[in-house]
Short mmCIF file of C-alpha atoms in Angstrom, two decimals:
data_model
loop_
_atom_site.label_atom_id
_atom_site.label_comp_id
_atom_site.label_asym_id
_atom_site.label_seq_id
_atom_site.Cartn_x
_atom_site.Cartn_y
_atom_site.Cartn_z
CA MET A 1 20.60 -66.09 -177.36
CA GLN A 2 21.99 -62.56 -177.46
CA TYR A 3 20.62 -59.91 -175.13
CA SER A 4 21.10 -56.14 -175.11
CA ILE A 5 21.14 -54.07 -171.90
CA SER A 6 20.23 -50.37 -171.98
CA ILE A 7 18.57 -47.50 -170.14
CA LEU A 8 14.88 -47.07 -170.89
CA SER A 9 14.47 -43.61 -172.42
CA ASP A 10 11.31 -43.98 -174.48
CA GLN A 11 8.19 -43.11 -172.51
CA SER A 12 6.01 -44.79 -175.16
CA ARG A 13 7.32 -48.18 -173.98
CA ILE A 14 5.62 -47.93 -170.60
CA PRO A 15 2.92 -50.47 -171.66
CA GLU A 16 5.74 -53.00 -172.19
CA VAL A 17 7.01 -52.30 -168.68
CA ILE A 18 3.50 -52.84 -167.28
CA SER A 19 3.14 -56.11 -169.21
CA LEU A 20 6.51 -57.37 -167.90
CA PHE A 21 5.61 -56.48 -164.31
CA ARG A 22 2.41 -58.51 -164.58
CA THR A 23 4.57 -61.63 -164.94
CA GLY A 24 6.34 -61.04 -161.62
CA LEU A 25 5.25 -58.22 -159.31
CA GLY A 26 1.64 -57.50 -160.26
CA GLU A 27 -0.32 -54.66 -161.78
CA THR A 28 1.11 -51.17 -162.21
CA SER A 29 -0.16 -48.11 -164.08
CA VAL A 30 1.00 -45.69 -166.75
CA GLU A 31 0.64 -42.84 -164.24
CA HIS A 32 2.99 -44.61 -161.83
CA TRP A 33 5.77 -45.01 -164.38
CA VAL A 34 5.44 -41.50 -165.80
CA TRP A 35 5.81 -40.15 -162.26
CA ARG A 36 8.61 -42.48 -161.28
CA LEU A 37 10.83 -42.53 -164.35
CA PHE A 38 9.99 -39.47 -166.44
CA THR A 39 9.34 -36.71 -163.87
CA ASP A 40 12.05 -34.49 -162.40
CA ASN A 41 12.34 -35.34 -158.71
CA GLY A 42 14.61 -32.49 -157.64
CA GLN A 43 17.63 -34.73 -157.15
CA GLU A 44 20.92 -34.56 -159.02
CA ASP A 45 19.97 -37.71 -160.95
CA ARG A 46 16.42 -38.98 -161.23
CA PRO A 47 15.33 -42.64 -161.12
CA PHE A 48 15.37 -44.65 -164.32
CA ALA A 49 14.96 -48.21 -165.57
CA VAL A 50 17.57 -50.56 -167.02
CA ILE A 51 16.08 -53.12 -169.40
CA ALA A 52 17.16 -56.34 -171.08
CA GLU A 53 15.92 -57.11 -174.60
CA ASP A 54 16.17 -60.26 -176.66
CA GLU A 55 17.12 -60.46 -180.32
CA THR A 56 13.59 -59.40 -181.35
CA SER A 57 13.75 -56.26 -179.10
CA ARG A 58 11.28 -57.82 -176.69
CA MET A 59 11.64 -56.43 -173.16
CA VAL A 60 12.41 -59.50 -171.01
CA GLY A 61 14.03 -58.05 -167.86
CA ILE A 62 14.08 -54.80 -165.94
CA SER A 63 15.37 -53.12 -162.79
CA THR A 64 14.53 -49.61 -161.70
CA VAL A 65 17.40 -47.63 -160.17
CA ILE A 66 17.16 -44.80 -157.64
CA PRO A 67 20.22 -42.50 -157.49
CA THR A 68 20.47 -40.12 -154.56
CA ARG A 69 22.88 -38.44 -152.18
CA TYR A 70 23.43 -39.49 -148.61
CA GLY A 71 24.06 -37.28 -145.61
CA ALA A 72 26.00 -34.06 -145.17
CA SER A 73 29.02 -35.75 -146.76
CA GLN A 74 26.97 -35.94 -149.99
CA LYS A 75 28.11 -39.46 -150.75
CA LYS A 76 26.34 -40.80 -153.81
CA CYS A 77 24.14 -43.82 -153.40
CA ILE A 78 21.96 -46.01 -155.63
CA SER A 79 19.23 -48.49 -154.78
CA PHE A 80 17.99 -51.29 -157.02
CA CYS A 81 14.23 -51.77 -157.04
CA ASP A 82 11.62 -53.91 -158.75
CA TRP A 83 13.74 -56.65 -160.32
CA VAL A 84 11.65 -58.58 -162.82
CA VAL A 85 12.70 -61.16 -165.42
CA HIS A 86 10.06 -62.74 -167.66
CA PRO A 87 9.45 -66.37 -166.58
CA ASP A 88 10.46 -67.67 -170.04
CA TYR A 89 13.90 -66.05 -169.71
CA ARG A 90 14.88 -66.84 -166.14
CA GLY A 91 18.01 -68.82 -165.35
CA GLN A 92 19.97 -67.19 -168.18
CA GLY A 93 21.97 -64.66 -166.15
CA LEU A 94 19.91 -61.59 -167.02
CA ILE A 95 19.90 -60.24 -163.45
CA HIS A 96 23.69 -60.54 -163.38
CA ARG A 97 24.02 -58.67 -166.67
CA ILE A 98 21.69 -55.88 -165.57
CA TYR A 99 23.54 -55.66 -162.26
CA ASN A 100 26.94 -55.37 -163.98
CA PHE A 101 25.61 -52.71 -166.34
CA ILE A 102 24.30 -50.63 -163.44
CA CYS A 103 27.49 -50.99 -161.41
CA ASP A 104 29.72 -50.01 -164.34
CA TYR A 105 27.50 -47.05 -165.22
CA PHE A 106 27.46 -45.57 -161.71
CA SER A 107 31.03 -46.45 -160.75
CA GLN A 108 32.24 -44.42 -163.72
CA ARG A 109 30.12 -41.51 -162.48
CA GLY A 110 31.66 -41.51 -159.01
CA TYR A 111 28.87 -43.15 -157.04
CA ASP A 112 30.02 -44.46 -153.68
CA PHE A 113 27.78 -47.35 -152.64
CA ILE A 114 24.70 -49.45 -153.35
CA LEU A 115 21.87 -49.85 -150.86
CA ASN A 116 19.35 -52.60 -151.43
CA PHE A 117 16.27 -54.12 -149.78
CA PRO A 118 16.03 -57.61 -151.30
CA ASN A 119 13.16 -60.05 -151.24
CA PRO A 120 13.80 -63.73 -150.37
CA ASN A 121 14.49 -64.53 -154.03
CA SER A 122 16.99 -61.74 -154.73
CA TYR A 123 18.73 -61.85 -151.34
CA PRO A 124 20.97 -64.91 -152.03
CA ILE A 125 21.80 -63.55 -155.49
CA LEU A 126 22.93 -60.17 -154.18
CA ARG A 127 24.86 -61.78 -151.35
CA ARG A 128 26.87 -63.62 -154.00
CA TYR A 129 27.59 -60.24 -155.60
CA GLY A 130 29.36 -59.03 -152.44
CA PHE A 131 26.56 -57.32 -150.52
CA GLU A 132 26.78 -57.29 -146.72
CA ASP A 133 23.90 -57.27 -144.25
CA LEU A 134 23.02 -54.18 -142.23
CA THR A 135 21.62 -55.14 -138.84
CA GLY A 136 19.10 -53.37 -136.67
CA VAL A 137 16.11 -53.00 -139.01
CA ALA A 138 13.11 -52.67 -136.71
CA SER A 139 9.51 -51.53 -136.63
CA TRP A 140 9.04 -48.88 -133.93
CA ASN A 141 5.44 -48.85 -132.70
CA SER A 142 3.41 -47.17 -130.00
CA LYS A 143 1.03 -49.21 -127.87
CA THR A 144 -2.06 -50.26 -129.78
CA ARG A 145 -5.51 -49.01 -128.88
CA LEU A 146 -8.31 -51.44 -129.64
CA PHE A 147 -10.30 -48.84 -131.56
CA ALA A 148 -9.11 -45.81 -133.49
CA LEU A 149 -9.88 -42.43 -132.01
CA ARG A 150 -11.64 -39.76 -134.00
CA HIS A 151 -9.38 -38.51 -136.81
CA ARG A 152 -8.16 -35.10 -135.60
CA THR A 153 -5.92 -32.98 -137.80
CA ASN A 154 -6.54 -29.50 -136.43
CA ASN A 155 -3.52 -27.22 -136.03
CA ARG A 156 -2.48 -26.23 -132.54
CA ALA A 157 0.19 -24.46 -130.52
CA HIS A 158 1.87 -25.93 -127.47
CA GLN A 159 4.61 -24.36 -125.35
CA GLY A 160 5.68 -21.95 -128.06
CA VAL A 161 5.68 -24.51 -130.89
CA SER A 162 3.15 -24.54 -133.75
CA TYR A 163 1.98 -27.96 -134.99
CA ARG A 164 0.50 -27.76 -138.48
CA PHE A 165 -1.30 -30.46 -140.44
CA SER A 166 -1.47 -30.25 -144.24
CA GLU A 167 -2.29 -32.44 -147.22
CA ARG A 168 0.67 -31.28 -149.32
CA CYS A 169 4.33 -30.45 -148.70
CA PRO A 170 4.44 -27.01 -147.03
CA LEU A 171 8.25 -26.72 -147.18
CA THR A 172 10.16 -24.39 -149.48
CA THR A 173 13.53 -24.64 -147.70
CA LEU A 174 15.15 -27.17 -145.38
CA PRO A 175 17.96 -26.92 -142.82
CA ASN A 176 21.34 -28.27 -143.85
CA PRO A 177 21.30 -32.04 -144.44
CA LYS A 178 22.21 -34.24 -141.51
CA GLU A 179 25.00 -36.76 -141.58
CA ASN A 180 23.90 -40.32 -142.37
CA ARG A 181 20.43 -39.42 -143.66
CA LEU A 182 19.09 -39.57 -147.18
CA TYR A 183 19.50 -36.15 -148.78
CA ARG A 184 16.07 -34.59 -149.26
CA THR A 185 15.11 -31.30 -150.89
CA PRO A 186 11.68 -29.63 -150.89
CA GLU A 187 11.46 -30.51 -154.59
CA TYR A 188 12.19 -34.16 -153.86
CA LEU A 189 9.65 -34.28 -151.02
CA SER A 190 6.98 -32.75 -153.24
CA TRP A 191 7.78 -35.26 -156.02
CA LYS A 192 7.72 -38.25 -153.69
CA TYR A 193 4.64 -37.42 -151.65
CA ASP A 194 2.50 -34.86 -153.50
CA GLN A 195 2.89 -36.22 -157.04
CA ASN A 196 2.87 -39.93 -156.18
CA PRO A 197 -0.19 -41.38 -157.98
CA ASP A 198 -0.39 -44.52 -155.85
CA VAL A 199 -0.64 -43.27 -152.24
CA THR A 200 -2.16 -40.24 -150.54
CA TYR A 201 0.13 -38.81 -147.87
CA ALA A 202 -0.39 -36.18 -145.18
CA TRP A 203 2.00 -33.89 -143.32
CA LEU A 204 2.65 -32.71 -139.78
CA THR A 205 5.23 -29.93 -139.47
CA LEU A 206 6.66 -28.32 -136.32
CA TRP A 207 7.54 -24.62 -136.23
CA GLN A 208 9.00 -22.22 -133.69
CA ASP A 209 8.23 -18.80 -135.15
CA SER A 210 9.56 -19.21 -138.72
CA ASP A 211 12.08 -21.95 -137.88
CA LEU A 212 11.30 -25.51 -138.95
CA LEU A 213 11.87 -27.94 -136.07
CA GLY A 214 10.85 -31.08 -137.93
CA TYR A 215 8.34 -32.80 -140.19
CA PHE A 216 6.49 -36.11 -140.48
CA VAL A 217 4.92 -37.59 -143.62
CA TYR A 218 2.37 -40.30 -142.89
CA THR A 219 -0.51 -42.37 -144.20
CA LEU A 220 -3.51 -43.86 -142.43
CA THR A 221 -3.90 -47.58 -143.11
CA LYS A 222 -7.33 -48.71 -142.00
CA GLY A 223 -8.12 -52.26 -141.00
CA ARG A 224 -11.36 -53.75 -139.74
CA LEU A 225 -10.81 -52.60 -136.16
CA ARG A 226 -7.56 -50.64 -136.13
CA THR A 227 -6.08 -47.72 -138.03
CA ALA A 228 -2.28 -47.59 -138.31
CA VAL A 229 -0.51 -44.24 -138.62
CA ASN A 230 2.45 -45.22 -140.80
CA VAL A 231 5.24 -42.63 -140.81
CA TYR A 232 6.97 -42.84 -144.18
CA ASP A 233 9.42 -39.97 -143.86
CA TRP A 234 10.53 -37.67 -141.08
CA ASP A 235 13.34 -35.50 -139.87
CA TYR A 236 13.89 -33.53 -136.70
CA TYR A 237 16.33 -30.65 -136.48
CA SER A 238 15.85 -29.31 -132.94
CA THR A 239 17.83 -30.23 -129.82
CA GLN A 240 14.60 -30.03 -127.79
CA ASP A 241 12.98 -33.38 -127.01
CA ALA A 242 9.57 -32.11 -125.83
CA PRO A 243 8.24 -30.93 -129.24
CA PHE A 244 9.08 -34.31 -130.79
CA ARG A 245 7.29 -36.20 -128.02
CA TYR A 246 4.25 -33.96 -128.35
CA ALA A 247 4.18 -34.48 -132.12
CA ILE A 248 4.16 -38.25 -131.58
CA SER A 249 1.20 -37.86 -129.21
CA LEU A 250 -0.67 -35.93 -131.93
CA LEU A 251 0.07 -38.65 -134.48
CA ARG A 252 -1.10 -41.31 -132.05
CA GLY A 253 -4.39 -39.43 -131.79
CA LEU A 254 -5.04 -40.06 -135.48
CA GLY A 255 -5.35 -43.84 -135.17
CA SER A 256 -4.83 -46.95 -133.09
CA PHE A 257 -1.02 -46.82 -133.13
CA VAL A 258 1.96 -45.11 -134.75
CA SER A 259 4.51 -47.12 -136.72
CA PHE A 260 8.04 -46.13 -137.81
CA TRP A 261 10.45 -48.38 -139.72
CA GLY A 262 14.20 -48.27 -139.97
CA ILE A 263 17.68 -48.44 -138.48
CA TYR A 264 18.35 -45.70 -135.94
CA SER A 265 21.11 -44.79 -133.50
CA GLY A 266 22.25 -41.97 -131.25
CA ASP A 267 19.88 -39.05 -130.67
CA LEU A 268 17.26 -40.35 -133.09
CA LEU A 269 17.11 -43.67 -131.26
CA GLU A 270 16.67 -41.89 -127.92
CA LEU A 271 13.88 -39.72 -129.34
CA LEU A 272 11.93 -42.79 -130.38
CA LYS A 273 12.40 -44.45 -126.99
CA GLN A 274 11.49 -41.31 -125.03
CA SER A 275 8.31 -40.99 -127.08
CA GLY A 276 7.09 -44.35 -125.83
CA LEU A 277 7.78 -46.30 -129.01
CA GLN A 278 9.00 -49.88 -128.78
CA SER A 279 11.09 -51.75 -131.34
CA HIS A 280 10.10 -55.04 -132.91
CA PRO A 281 12.38 -57.03 -135.23
CA GLY A 282 11.79 -56.08 -138.84
CA LYS A 283 11.22 -58.67 -141.55
CA THR A 284 12.78 -56.53 -144.28
CA LYS A 285 16.45 -57.16 -144.96
CA CYS A 286 18.85 -54.33 -145.77
CA ILE A 287 22.16 -54.95 -147.54
CA VAL A 288 24.93 -52.66 -148.78
CA ARG A 289 28.02 -52.77 -150.99
CA PRO A 290 30.67 -50.09 -151.70
CA MET A 291 31.50 -49.14 -155.29
CA GLN A 292 34.49 -46.95 -154.46
CA PRO A 293 37.34 -47.29 -151.92
CA GLU A 294 35.97 -46.06 -148.58
CA GLY A 295 32.64 -45.55 -150.29
CA LEU A 296 30.41 -46.29 -147.30
CA PRO A 297 29.43 -43.64 -144.75
CA ASP A 298 30.65 -44.29 -141.22
CA GLN A 299 27.08 -45.01 -140.19
CA LEU A 300 23.80 -45.41 -142.04
CA ILE A 301 20.43 -44.24 -140.76
CA ILE A 302 17.73 -45.98 -142.77
CA THR A 303 14.06 -44.99 -142.84
CA ARG A 304 11.03 -46.20 -144.75
CA ALA A 305 11.54 -43.32 -147.21
CA ASP A 306 14.74 -44.99 -148.39
CA THR A 307 12.81 -48.03 -149.58
CA ASP A 308 9.29 -47.27 -150.80
CA TYR A 309 9.27 -45.74 -154.26
#
């Protein structure tokens, strides 16, 4: 059978995408795909989907692709997400064909490397395609209280620093991007967290006069007895440790424990340790492959924001 591989450009085909996802990854919504694939996210290139069609133009395979820039060096990076092949068409090399299409497309456009977070099914496939493991993925958690404290989100000042809670992105500018961190703009942050139709996020920002010291984007995940404060995105620009530690104490006051996810090193690693957070081995794998000579950054700092789209 002949298959065609192409970029999905027709928004009216979203119901086909939803139907295909039901066969592999579960229910999704029109609102999700309009936001994710057809809304400007403030990056140089926005996410899109690569689809496989059979001879009758039936959509039988798909992968969404997230292009972005990485660190102050502005290396270009892509991530594959949401691989799905219809059960009737598996075992026919469709993942390999989609993968080759994506690699050729982005290699020709000067992209430097691919970052991926595979599931147990896609991990051995991508390893065969030349991906290498990144070690050190961990969940960084504070000690767990048995019961959640009262949810407090009132603004406050402490030792000359203002700590402000908000329900939407309050940032209009950001300091220069750090090395080895995903490149984020205020437009991107607003797209990811304010316009996301699937999750409601909240913000804690740190200010010294008009200077931004750092920000945290988080959700509250409530269980029967405990409430987790899951930090999805954060950055810290100050050389002072005390404001960061105090911010963590405020986040801890919102629930039973605070949880970060990622691969950290250097100053960021020390900040997490000094704030009383402890690392636990992460179950999520992280793999990487260069697309250009010397395409990889010297070091990669990975956070939850790099994965959850």
